[in-house]
């Protein structure tokens, strides 16, 4: 079954710390100042087009059991050249110009020059300086727990202090926290993980250290600020609230990446629905509810991660920018800006990769402006693909059986009407060159029922299937006559065939176009018992 759990919109890596200390002495709880409340963001009276674009884009799985056929040696793929199709004398000038624009757009889409490799969460794999920083941060958290540095008043945060008074206020707050030794000790936990009880604590603390370039002081302040925010926001009670399912098509979890990260899809085009847009963003109260919804489902998803060393504690983000409302939607811009600020301050290092698909032209403007301000680490996590390259790009990181059919894959909402395949059934991928014919042979060794499904991304090809018996005197059985498949036809073709003699099943794809095509197929057999 397809487990679609609504999730929060893209996460953002926290901005690097601005602290410039070099080799500072190991800090203690008493020497660290408490984290000041975040400044209140005031809305601008006017906003330039460039700022509008900048602020509008967030960063942010018996008897009827089918038995597999013998190993890959039983499957033979043949590719034969086709005669190139006759060229039309009269060309649609509009279509030609559109194709040129798309080609230019694809060329301009920014490409990541450095590939990001996710760091290990095993202490033994850390550099000596990193292990030392982790040990110091853990000691600070232990001291802070003992000295009640993580117990806060529940009064609303005060307005931001002047810069000259900021350090004084922080120092005073830490001193007051240290003096409350008469308070009962509070169990410290975050994201459903009790801290200081097992090695999951190290994985969590490493997130804060990496978000602050392993500067212990900054990581501790960020950690303490996050604990404070979670208490003020009421995270523990928020997780169990019923906030509705209006946004389940906007953001949802679906499948896993090739590296086993859970995948979150963010479908911004859903906000083109005026009723939905008004219901979510029309006033401040609704925008605040939207923020709570995002945080709630982020928390629910995070609590399913494995925080053990060597486990999967990050997510893979897919951001679909098709029909994105764009910078003109002021309410969406305000809601996104607020959410991004909360996410980057309180959810460090939860993104393994950010893939943007169906990237529109105006994103180039956005990336040109924001690119110089992003760290190389953050930029190395970004992957961009225009409309014609979106499916191909996704398949590099997510196998086709895990990709939803609307994005070129084979994954659907499985039910009684489609019992043959699920996400655990791996698909084979084949590239079909322009003006060629690809034939796949599946060898049949015994009487059986064979079922298969296949698709070609974008189709515009012909498909046929037949059974060829080994007995030369027997007749070939046409399972599917050659059929021209248009881009608008059903995305996935499913077939089954009962075989009573040895032979082979062939299905053939003719690609008469000038573009390379991607064929994906998988099959199963159920042996017939006499």
XYZ file of C-alpha atoms in Angstrom:
530
model
C 0.000 0.000 0.000
C 1.035 3.537 -0.589
C 1.396 5.287 2.726
C 0.899 8.945 1.969
C 1.445 10.958 5.117
C 1.261 14.713 4.734
C 4.552 16.349 5.472
C 5.977 19.803 5.871
C 7.219 21.861 2.976
C 10.942 21.910 2.168
C 13.322 22.230 5.051
C 16.220 24.614 5.045
C 19.687 24.152 6.411
C 20.269 26.590 9.252
C 22.452 29.530 8.295
C 26.084 29.199 9.339
C 27.052 30.889 12.577
C 28.482 34.349 12.414
C 30.690 33.767 15.471
C 34.317 34.426 14.594
C 36.034 32.919 17.639
C 39.144 30.869 16.921
C 39.994 27.982 19.221
C 37.841 29.195 22.144
C 38.288 27.413 25.498
C 35.750 24.691 26.280
C 32.648 26.536 27.482
C 30.535 25.666 30.490
C 26.850 26.211 31.139
C 27.651 29.026 33.500
C 29.790 30.789 30.903
C 27.284 30.467 28.095
C 24.608 33.064 27.692
C 21.055 31.957 27.044
C 19.587 32.309 23.610
C 17.708 35.530 23.031
C 14.231 35.422 21.573
C 14.124 35.668 17.808
C 13.385 39.167 16.517
C 9.843 39.800 15.391
C 9.764 40.105 11.611
C 7.862 43.164 10.492
C 6.105 43.239 7.166
C 7.449 45.689 4.613
C 5.178 48.345 3.279
C 6.313 47.558 -0.244
C 8.424 44.886 -1.854
C 10.437 44.871 -5.043
C 9.915 42.189 -7.702
C 13.283 40.647 -6.901
C 12.475 40.459 -3.210
C 9.086 38.947 -4.017
C 10.732 36.134 -5.974
C 13.328 35.655 -3.276
C 10.806 35.295 -0.487
C 8.256 33.209 -2.380
C 10.364 30.056 -2.791
C 10.953 27.934 0.333
C 14.154 25.959 0.909
C 13.987 24.876 2.661
C 6.992 3.187 1.485
C 0.417 -18.895 0.324
C -1.213 -20.102 -2.447
C -1.813 -17.095 -4.492
C 1.700 -15.775 -4.107
C 3.413 -15.029 -7.393
C 6.786 -16.667 -7.978
C 9.610 -14.846 -9.771
C 11.061 -16.195 -12.981
C 14.684 -17.359 -13.120
C 17.411 -14.721 -12.850
C 18.221 -12.003 -15.377
C 19.762 -14.458 -17.824
C 16.198 -15.348 -18.756
C 15.541 -11.813 -19.937
C 17.043 -10.701 -23.234
C 16.843 -7.171 -24.559
C 17.390 -6.442 -28.222
C 17.765 -3.061 -29.862
C 17.316 -2.681 -33.578
C 17.603 0.462 -35.673
C 14.499 1.801 -37.350
C 14.204 3.702 -40.541
C 13.958 7.388 -39.655
C 10.418 8.676 -40.049
C 9.724 10.902 -43.064
C 10.151 14.555 -42.277
C 7.103 16.708 -42.637
C 7.403 19.498 -45.209
C 5.141 21.824 -43.266
C 6.311 22.403 -39.701
C 4.302 24.051 -36.980
C 6.301 27.218 -36.382
C 4.804 27.736 -32.944
C 5.809 24.240 -31.833
C 9.334 24.736 -33.180
C 9.767 28.001 -31.314
C 8.409 26.424 -28.147
C 10.876 23.556 -28.444
C 13.728 26.024 -28.887
C 12.671 27.946 -25.792
C 12.458 24.745 -23.774
C 15.923 23.717 -24.925
C 17.370 27.086 -23.969
C 15.586 26.969 -20.625
C 17.013 23.507 -19.878
C 20.522 24.739 -20.669
C 20.182 27.682 -18.295
C 18.981 25.671 -15.318
C 21.741 25.798 -12.710
C 23.659 22.604 -12.145
C 25.335 21.522 -8.939
C 29.070 21.294 -9.409
C 29.816 19.541 -6.118
C 28.050 16.382 -5.039
C 27.044 16.266 -1.388
C 27.881 13.071 0.471
C 26.006 12.638 3.704
C 28.325 12.437 6.694
C 28.485 9.440 8.994
C 26.779 9.581 12.374
C 29.093 6.976 13.880
C 31.430 8.453 16.457
C 34.283 6.224 15.242
C 34.037 7.829 11.776
C 34.390 11.410 13.050
C 37.581 13.422 12.878
C 39.372 13.943 16.175
C 38.266 17.586 16.392
C 34.661 16.560 15.714
C 34.704 13.890 18.410
C 36.094 16.426 20.843
C 33.361 18.934 19.949
C 30.676 16.263 20.384
C 32.068 15.308 23.799
C 32.089 18.960 24.910
C 28.537 19.583 23.697
C 27.244 16.442 25.405
C 28.909 17.537 28.635
C 27.237 20.951 28.348
C 23.835 19.347 27.839
C 24.407 17.085 30.868
C 25.399 20.092 33.002
C 22.471 22.093 31.671
C 20.047 19.324 32.610
C 21.450 19.182 36.133
C 21.436 22.986 36.512
C 17.923 23.370 35.039
C 19.191 25.414 32.091
C 16.441 23.876 29.967
C 13.540 24.933 32.170
C 11.870 28.123 30.992
C 9.019 30.351 31.995
C 5.985 29.891 29.771
C 5.339 33.629 29.436
C 5.303 34.985 25.886
C 8.715 36.101 24.560
C 9.605 39.728 25.130
C 10.507 42.109 22.300
C 14.110 41.850 21.086
C 16.627 43.703 23.212
C 19.088 46.268 21.930
C 22.404 44.828 20.791
C 24.213 46.518 23.672
C 21.955 44.744 26.186
C 21.779 41.373 24.428
C 24.780 39.706 26.074
C 23.834 41.130 29.479
C 20.348 39.648 29.216
C 21.709 36.285 28.102
C 24.192 36.103 31.001
C 21.504 37.073 33.489
C 19.185 34.377 32.176
C 21.829 31.661 32.550
C 22.625 32.770 36.086
C 18.952 32.662 37.038
C 18.610 29.191 35.521
C 21.617 27.961 37.497
C 20.123 29.232 40.745
C 16.912 27.187 40.400
C 18.532 24.023 41.787
C 15.514 23.445 44.030
C 13.370 22.635 41.004
C 12.743 18.965 40.224
C 14.936 17.572 37.469
C 13.173 17.543 34.085
C 13.567 14.706 31.607
C 14.970 16.130 28.392
C 13.748 14.779 25.064
C 13.458 15.959 21.475
C 11.711 14.446 18.409
C 10.470 11.617 20.614
C 14.002 10.645 21.661
C 14.919 10.825 25.365
C 18.320 12.463 25.595
C 21.408 11.316 27.495
C 20.096 7.748 27.692
C 21.707 6.069 24.662
C 23.779 6.696 21.534
C 20.875 8.383 19.739
C 21.826 11.489 21.696
C 25.102 11.712 19.772
C 23.263 11.593 16.428
C 20.966 14.432 17.490
C 23.749 16.598 18.901
C 25.754 16.095 15.699
C 22.936 17.756 13.778
C 23.324 20.919 15.819
C 27.116 20.789 15.593
C 27.076 20.427 11.815
C 24.573 23.246 11.527
C 27.055 25.442 13.364
C 30.298 24.214 11.793
C 31.214 22.286 14.949
C 31.424 25.448 17.047
C 30.383 24.119 20.431
C 29.185 27.412 21.876
C 26.947 28.193 18.896
C 25.624 24.613 18.740
C 24.681 24.689 22.431
C 22.901 28.016 22.070
C 20.977 26.724 19.062
C 20.078 23.519 20.920
C 18.859 25.399 23.994
C 16.899 27.837 21.851
C 15.219 24.906 20.096
C 14.240 23.324 23.418
C 12.753 26.650 24.486
C 10.832 27.080 21.218
C 9.419 23.537 21.388
C 8.078 24.192 24.875
C 6.566 27.564 23.945
C 5.052 26.153 20.734
C 3.608 23.169 22.595
C 5.112 20.535 20.313
C 4.275 17.529 22.508
C 0.569 18.328 22.509
C 0.585 19.526 18.890
C 1.613 16.088 17.604
C -1.740 14.589 18.655
C -4.001 17.427 17.484
C -6.474 16.955 14.638
C -5.727 19.713 12.122
C -7.576 18.191 9.173
C -6.379 16.748 5.869
C -6.993 19.619 3.461
C -3.327 19.709 2.458
C -2.666 16.008 1.956
C -2.219 16.547 -1.793
C 0.071 19.521 -1.292
C 2.713 17.768 0.786
C 2.996 14.039 1.350
C 5.418 11.203 1.970
C 5.759 8.546 -0.728
C 8.381 5.802 -0.989
C 12.115 5.855 -0.392
C 15.199 7.011 -2.245
C 17.859 4.651 -3.544
C 19.751 5.339 -0.307
C 16.654 4.478 1.799
C 15.697 8.024 2.762
C 11.935 8.624 3.063
C 10.831 10.936 0.253
C 8.677 14.009 0.743
C 6.850 15.522 -2.256
C 5.919 19.208 -2.157
C 3.360 20.023 -4.852
C 3.060 23.801 -4.945
C 0.796 23.842 -7.983
C -2.096 22.689 -5.752
C -2.276 26.254 -4.463
C -3.664 27.322 -7.839
C -6.964 26.121 -6.397
C -8.482 29.404 -5.259
C -10.723 27.822 -2.648
C -7.821 25.962 -1.082
C -5.592 29.011 -1.229
C -8.184 31.174 0.506
C -8.882 28.483 3.107
C -5.200 28.258 4.015
C -3.750 31.753 3.601
C -6.487 34.392 3.549
C -5.845 35.755 7.057
C -3.272 35.580 9.818
C -5.214 33.026 11.872
C -5.339 30.613 8.931
C -1.668 31.136 8.171
C -0.809 30.332 11.783
C -2.882 27.141 11.538
C -1.003 26.297 8.337
C 2.291 26.699 10.195
C 1.063 24.407 12.970
C 0.004 21.831 10.371
C 3.429 21.900 8.763
C 5.216 21.539 12.064
C 2.861 18.769 13.195
C 3.465 16.554 10.186
C 7.159 17.286 10.208
C 7.270 16.106 13.797
C 5.227 12.983 12.982
C 7.550 12.119 10.096
C 10.736 12.801 12.033
C 9.612 10.457 14.795
C 9.626 7.621 12.251
C 13.320 8.155 11.489
C 16.072 5.990 12.943
C 18.367 8.084 15.124
C 20.739 5.197 15.854
C 24.305 5.607 14.567
C 24.268 4.289 11.016
C 20.499 4.707 10.762
C 18.548 6.999 8.437
C 17.892 10.297 10.197
C 17.358 12.571 7.190
C 14.770 12.919 4.414
C 14.813 13.362 0.648
C 12.846 16.371 -0.636
C 11.192 16.639 -4.062
C 9.825 20.103 -4.831
C 7.445 20.277 -7.801
C 7.367 23.860 -9.090
C 4.863 23.188 -11.886
C 2.143 25.838 -11.813
C 3.673 27.380 -8.725
C 1.643 30.513 -7.885
C 4.797 32.600 -8.035
C 5.926 35.766 -6.291
C 2.645 37.598 -6.749
C 0.875 35.732 -3.946
C 1.568 37.929 -0.939
C -0.177 35.658 1.594
C 1.781 32.604 0.467
C 4.981 34.596 0.606
C 4.330 35.659 4.201
C 3.403 32.121 5.309
C 6.453 30.631 3.616
C 8.802 33.187 5.086
C 7.504 32.493 8.584
C 7.712 28.728 8.163
C 11.210 28.761 6.692
C 12.474 30.831 9.613
C 11.050 28.349 12.125
C 12.390 25.320 10.236
C 15.920 26.553 9.782
C 16.162 27.609 13.423
C 14.781 24.424 14.972
C 15.197 21.495 12.556
C 18.874 21.316 11.599
C 20.296 18.820 9.132
C 17.154 16.898 8.223
C 17.563 17.110 4.434
C 19.761 14.663 2.543
C 18.961 16.119 -0.893
C 16.716 18.818 -2.372
C 15.475 18.079 -5.898
C 13.540 20.799 -7.733
C 11.564 19.544 -10.742
C 9.506 21.320 -13.394
C 11.637 24.382 -12.745
C 10.077 27.485 -14.410
C 11.961 30.350 -16.019
C 11.535 32.730 -13.098
C 13.451 30.359 -10.846
C 16.577 31.371 -12.737
C 16.075 34.911 -11.464
C 15.666 33.640 -7.935
C 18.725 31.396 -8.083
C 20.880 34.138 -9.575
C 20.066 36.352 -6.609
C 20.244 33.819 -3.807
C 23.106 31.658 -5.090
C 25.989 33.833 -3.848
C 24.545 33.836 -0.330
C 24.257 30.052 -0.026
C 27.038 27.985 1.473
C 28.747 25.440 -0.747
C 27.374 22.720 1.545
C 23.805 23.906 0.996
C 24.207 24.338 -2.759
C 25.699 20.849 -3.050
C 22.374 19.391 -1.845
C 20.359 21.111 -4.605
C 19.424 19.401 -7.877
C 17.408 21.202 -10.571
C 15.468 19.834 -13.539
C 13.223 21.460 -16.113
C 9.956 19.843 -17.248
C 11.497 17.586 -19.899
C 14.186 16.261 -17.543
C 12.184 15.860 -14.338
C 11.453 12.102 -14.513
C 14.955 11.281 -15.686
C 16.420 13.286 -12.815
C 14.216 11.632 -10.215
C 15.253 8.160 -11.407
C 18.874 8.985 -10.603
C 17.970 9.166 -6.925
C 14.705 7.204 -6.619
C 14.001 3.886 -8.338
C 10.970 3.881 -10.710
C 8.888 1.540 -8.543
C 9.130 4.127 -5.747
C 8.249 7.165 -7.893
C 4.531 8.107 -8.192
C 3.042 7.603 -11.634
C 2.370 11.332 -11.957
C 6.132 11.901 -11.926
C 7.005 9.183 -14.427
C 7.292 6.181 -12.117
C 5.333 2.976 -11.530
C 4.085 3.575 -8.000
C 0.328 3.821 -7.551
C -2.156 3.533 -4.698
C -2.241 -0.222 -4.503
C -5.600 -1.901 -3.916
C -7.561 -5.037 -4.753
C -7.862 -3.887 -8.357
C -4.071 -3.916 -8.811
C -2.777 -6.854 -6.748
C 0.185 -7.953 -8.861
C 2.851 -5.408 -7.963
C 3.892 -3.203 -5.104
C 6.848 -0.969 -4.243
C 9.008 -3.976 -3.303
C 8.920 -5.300 -6.889
C 11.925 -3.823 -8.612
C 11.728 -2.528 -12.159
C 14.287 -2.757 -14.956
C 15.217 0.450 -16.759
C 16.225 0.530 -20.412
C 17.195 3.509 -22.559
C 15.814 3.407 -26.098
C 17.830 5.387 -28.580
C 16.156 7.591 -31.198
C 14.780 5.768 -34.227
C 15.352 2.313 -32.765
C 13.279 -0.673 -31.689
C 13.744 -2.329 -28.298
C 12.593 -5.924 -27.724
C 12.547 -7.591 -24.319
C 12.445 -11.408 -24.185
C 11.207 -13.241 -21.090
C 12.035 -16.925 -21.200
C 9.280 -19.264 -19.985
C 10.443 -22.518 -18.398
C 7.155 -24.041 -17.260
C 3.416 -23.612 -17.364
C 2.509 -20.394 -15.611
C 0.598 -17.162 -15.592
C 2.904 -14.252 -16.307
C 1.986 -10.684 -15.402
C 3.913 -7.568 -16.326
C 3.620 -3.827 -16.400
C 5.608 -1.246 -18.279
C 5.722 2.363 -19.248
C 7.748 4.707 -21.394
C 8.042 8.196 -19.980
C 6.191 10.522 -22.354
C 5.292 7.584 -24.635
C 5.050 8.739 -28.328
C 6.120 5.193 -29.237
C 4.476 1.951 -30.394
C 4.029 -1.050 -28.120
C 3.300 -4.699 -28.950
C 3.491 -8.037 -27.109
C 3.497 -11.664 -28.252
C 4.262 -15.214 -27.109
C 6.628 -17.302 -29.267
C 6.588 -21.070 -28.444
C 9.751 -23.143 -28.675
C 7.941 -25.670 -30.874
C 8.526 -24.432 -34.382
C 5.270 -26.005 -35.550
C 3.215 -24.048 -33.007
C 1.763 -20.626 -33.745
C 2.907 -17.313 -32.335
C 0.230 -15.759 -30.129
C -0.374 -12.028 -30.464
C -1.007 -10.696 -26.965
C -1.129 -7.033 -27.970
C -1.153 -5.756 -31.530
C 1.191 -2.901 -32.277
C -0.389 0.142 -30.686
C 0.681 3.726 -30.947
C 0.935 5.223 -27.484
C 0.405 8.962 -27.179
C 1.630 11.101 -24.311
C -1.961 11.407 -23.102
C -2.562 7.636 -22.880
C -2.611 5.772 -19.594
C 0.812 6.075 -17.950
C 1.266 2.378 -17.102
C 0.261 -0.651 -19.177
C -0.528 -3.887 -17.340
C -0.879 -7.287 -19.012
C -1.088 -10.941 -17.997
C -0.946 -14.125 -20.092
C -1.465 -17.834 -19.323
C 1.297 -20.023 -20.803
C 0.810 -23.775 -21.405
C 4.081 -24.564 -23.197
C 7.706 -23.520 -23.161
C 8.698 -20.455 -25.110
C 9.219 -16.754 -24.604
C 7.164 -13.623 -24.167
C 8.291 -10.657 -26.241
C 7.236 -7.078 -25.831
C 8.556 -4.532 -28.250
C 8.852 -0.754 -28.132
C 9.357 1.165 -31.391
C 10.765 4.640 -30.871
C 10.381 6.596 -34.128
C 11.170 9.936 -32.508
C 14.419 11.872 -32.422
C 14.552 11.678 -28.609
C 15.954 9.037 -26.307
C 13.209 7.276 -24.350
C 13.201 5.550 -20.964
C 11.481 2.142 -20.775
C 10.645 0.642 -17.376
C 9.185 -2.804 -16.918
C 8.770 -5.547 -14.312
C 7.149 -8.960 -14.328
C 6.075 -11.860 -12.129
C 4.924 -15.424 -12.765
C 2.568 -17.711 -10.894
C 3.391 -21.334 -11.557
C 0.452 -23.525 -12.593
C 0.260 -26.727 -10.586
C -1.281 -29.790 -12.240
